[in-house]
Each structure stands twice: as C-alpha cells, then as structure tokens.
Short mmCIF file of C-alpha atoms in Angstrom, two decimals:
data_model
loop_
_atom_site.label_atom_id
_atom_site.label_comp_id
_atom_site.label_asym_id
_atom_site.label_seq_id
_atom_site.Cartn_x
_atom_site.Cartn_y
_atom_site.Cartn_z
CA MET O 1 26.20 58.91 -22.14
CA LYS O 2 29.99 58.62 -21.05
CA SER O 3 30.47 62.58 -20.23
CA LEU O 4 28.53 65.55 -19.15
CA TYR O 5 29.90 69.16 -18.95
CA MET O 6 28.95 70.14 -15.67
CA ILE O 7 27.79 73.81 -15.97
CA GLY O 8 27.65 76.16 -12.93
CA SER O 9 28.96 79.33 -11.29
CA LEU O 10 32.28 79.86 -10.21
CA ARG O 11 31.09 81.13 -6.79
CA ASN O 12 28.82 77.81 -6.43
CA ARG O 13 31.91 75.65 -6.18
CA GLU O 14 31.25 73.30 -3.31
CA GLU O 15 27.83 72.42 -4.51
CA VAL O 16 29.07 72.22 -8.44
CA VAL O 17 31.77 69.58 -6.92
CA ARG O 18 29.31 67.70 -4.64
CA ILE O 19 26.86 67.23 -7.71
CA SER O 20 29.80 66.26 -10.00
CA ASN O 21 30.80 63.73 -7.63
CA GLU O 22 27.55 62.23 -7.25
CA ILE O 23 27.23 61.92 -11.21
CA ARG O 24 30.91 60.70 -11.31
CA SER O 25 29.06 57.72 -8.98
CA LEU O 26 27.03 56.50 -11.98
CA GLY O 27 30.36 55.81 -14.00
CA ILE O 28 29.82 59.13 -16.00
CA GLU O 29 32.61 61.60 -16.25
CA ALA O 30 31.43 64.74 -14.98
CA PHE O 31 33.50 67.60 -16.48
CA ASP O 32 34.33 70.34 -13.94
CA ASP O 33 37.88 71.20 -14.45
CA TRP O 34 37.09 74.64 -15.31
CA LEU O 35 36.30 75.10 -11.53
CA SER O 36 39.91 75.10 -10.85
CA PRO O 37 41.04 78.83 -10.96
CA GLY O 38 38.53 79.77 -8.05
CA PRO O 39 35.50 81.71 -7.48
CA GLU O 40 37.05 85.04 -8.08
CA ALA O 41 38.79 83.99 -11.54
CA ASP O 42 36.63 86.42 -13.48
CA ASP O 43 36.84 89.17 -11.06
CA LYS O 44 40.68 88.82 -11.17
CA TRP O 45 40.79 89.08 -14.89
CA LYS O 46 38.74 92.10 -15.27
CA GLU O 47 40.92 93.66 -12.65
CA TYR O 48 44.02 92.69 -14.57
CA GLU O 49 42.96 93.85 -18.17
CA GLU O 50 41.54 97.15 -16.25
CA ALA O 51 44.87 97.61 -15.07
CA ARG O 52 46.52 97.29 -18.47
CA GLY O 53 44.02 99.88 -19.63
CA ARG O 54 41.62 97.35 -21.78
CA THR O 55 38.22 97.83 -22.25
CA TYR O 56 36.02 94.58 -22.16
CA LYS O 57 35.89 94.19 -25.93
CA GLU O 58 39.32 94.37 -26.41
CA ALA O 59 40.04 91.96 -22.87
CA LEU O 60 37.90 89.42 -24.73
CA SER O 61 40.40 89.19 -27.58
CA GLY O 62 43.40 88.78 -25.12
CA TRP O 63 45.24 85.66 -24.82
CA ALA O 64 43.88 85.03 -21.27
CA ALA O 65 40.55 85.36 -22.69
CA VAL O 66 40.73 83.30 -25.49
CA ASN O 67 42.75 80.52 -23.91
CA VAL O 68 39.79 80.05 -20.93
CA PHE O 69 37.21 80.36 -23.92
CA GLU O 70 38.61 77.66 -26.23
CA PHE O 71 39.31 75.25 -23.08
CA ASP O 72 35.49 75.55 -22.33
CA HIS O 73 34.60 75.38 -25.80
CA TYR O 74 36.73 72.20 -26.51
CA HIS O 75 35.10 70.29 -23.64
CA LEU O 76 31.78 71.47 -24.10
CA ASN O 77 31.92 70.09 -27.76
CA ARG O 78 33.70 66.93 -26.42
CA CYS O 79 30.95 66.04 -23.71
CA ASP O 80 27.95 64.10 -24.55
CA GLY O 81 25.59 66.45 -22.75
CA ALA O 82 25.76 69.10 -20.14
CA VAL O 83 23.98 69.74 -16.51
CA LEU O 84 23.18 73.30 -15.81
CA ILE O 85 23.26 73.64 -11.94
CA LEU O 86 21.40 76.67 -11.05
CA PRO O 87 21.91 79.47 -9.57
CA ALA O 88 23.97 80.32 -12.47
CA GLY O 89 24.77 83.51 -14.38
CA LYS O 90 24.92 84.70 -18.16
CA SER O 91 28.05 82.68 -19.26
CA CYS O 92 26.34 79.30 -17.76
CA HIS O 93 23.18 80.03 -19.63
CA LEU O 94 25.15 80.99 -22.98
CA GLU O 95 27.02 77.36 -22.61
CA ALA O 96 23.71 75.72 -21.66
CA GLY O 97 22.08 77.17 -24.69
CA TYR O 98 24.83 76.22 -26.70
CA LYS O 99 24.90 72.43 -25.87
CA ALA O 100 21.14 72.24 -25.64
CA ALA O 101 20.94 72.78 -29.42
CA THR O 102 22.92 69.44 -30.07
CA HIS O 103 22.85 67.38 -27.15
CA PRO O 104 21.08 66.55 -24.13
CA LEU O 105 20.97 69.16 -21.55
CA PHE O 106 19.58 68.61 -17.77
CA VAL O 107 18.80 71.55 -15.32
CA LEU O 108 19.13 71.34 -11.65
CA MET O 109 16.75 73.99 -10.42
CA ASP O 110 16.97 75.57 -7.08
CA LYS O 111 14.02 77.59 -5.90
CA PRO O 112 13.42 80.36 -7.98
CA ASP O 113 11.41 83.46 -6.93
CA ARG O 114 11.04 84.14 -10.78
CA TRP O 115 9.94 81.35 -13.28
CA ASP O 116 10.92 81.27 -16.85
CA VAL O 117 9.20 79.41 -19.65
CA MET O 118 12.54 78.82 -21.67
CA TYR O 119 14.08 76.17 -19.47
CA GLN O 120 11.77 73.88 -21.72
CA PHE O 121 14.57 73.98 -23.97
CA ALA O 122 16.40 71.36 -21.57
CA THR O 123 16.10 67.71 -22.20
CA GLY O 124 15.13 67.55 -18.44
CA ILE O 125 14.59 69.57 -15.49
CA ALA O 126 15.17 68.15 -12.02
CA PHE O 127 14.32 69.70 -8.62
CA SER O 128 16.61 67.41 -6.62
CA LEU O 129 19.88 65.55 -7.05
CA ASP O 130 18.08 62.26 -6.98
CA GLU O 131 15.58 63.05 -9.62
CA LEU O 132 18.74 64.43 -12.09
CA LYS O 133 20.36 61.32 -11.44
CA GLU O 134 17.54 59.54 -12.37
CA MET O 135 16.95 61.16 -15.87
CA ILE O 136 20.65 60.81 -16.62
CA ILE O 137 20.28 57.04 -15.91
CA ASN O 138 17.37 56.96 -18.05
CA GLU O 139 18.91 59.20 -20.89
CA ARG O 140 21.87 57.19 -20.78
CA GLU O 141 19.80 53.55 -21.32
CA MET O 142 17.80 55.11 -24.11
CA GLY O 143 21.19 56.11 -25.58
#
C-alpha cells in the first residue's frame, strides 16, 4: 500500500492533518490536499450559489461543484486505500462506501453515542491512532 485517501470533515482539519502526518511517517502517501480550502468551503459555496439564485440541484452541475468533485474522485480512484476519520458527515460516508467497494478502508472511530453495524464494510476499525497504524502496516505487509 503506497497511498491512502484521508477522508474526514473539513471542520475537523487539525485532527485530519495530525493523523495524516502520522500515516506519512510510515512512508505512505496520506492524501489530504482536499483540506486546503478550509473549514467553511461548503458553506461559502452554498452562499455563492444561493446568491446567484441557483437551487442545490442546479449548483451541483455548476463548474465549481464539478471541479471539486472531479478532483476528489480522481484521487479517490488513484489511492490504494482510504481512512475514514470520525466524526464525519454524509459526503465522507459516501466517499468511504465508494472506496470500500474496491479497496481497503480503515475507520478511525471516535467515541460514538450511537453504534452502527454498517462499519463492518470496512477492512479494519481502529479506536486509537496506534491501532490504525498497526492495521495499515499489516495490510501493507500482506499486500
């Protein structure tokens, strides 16, 4: 495993960067460049599109949305696997499900109030960063 797409919330930026740096220390590319627009990127896109009088459906077809989607989609396809860092929202879970269908997906859990059985789609579920790193190393060695 040479590369992992790091899936997380724009609002969880510091944690995503910290975890990505730990993965990079293993000699694995941890792709997290999608974080660069900042924590309010989705909100600002919505404000912009609403100011133009567009509906959500129309905005999804706009150049900005298509460009961001194609960027993420390209790198999701390019990477050998993915890490879903919780807590995370709808788009993160869509990305994780997409990736889990064809490549290893690891989930770094927070301490959820509600449990969900569907995380069993993941290759591995970790409750600490050390456990996550161990799973990734094992997957790379089995490669």
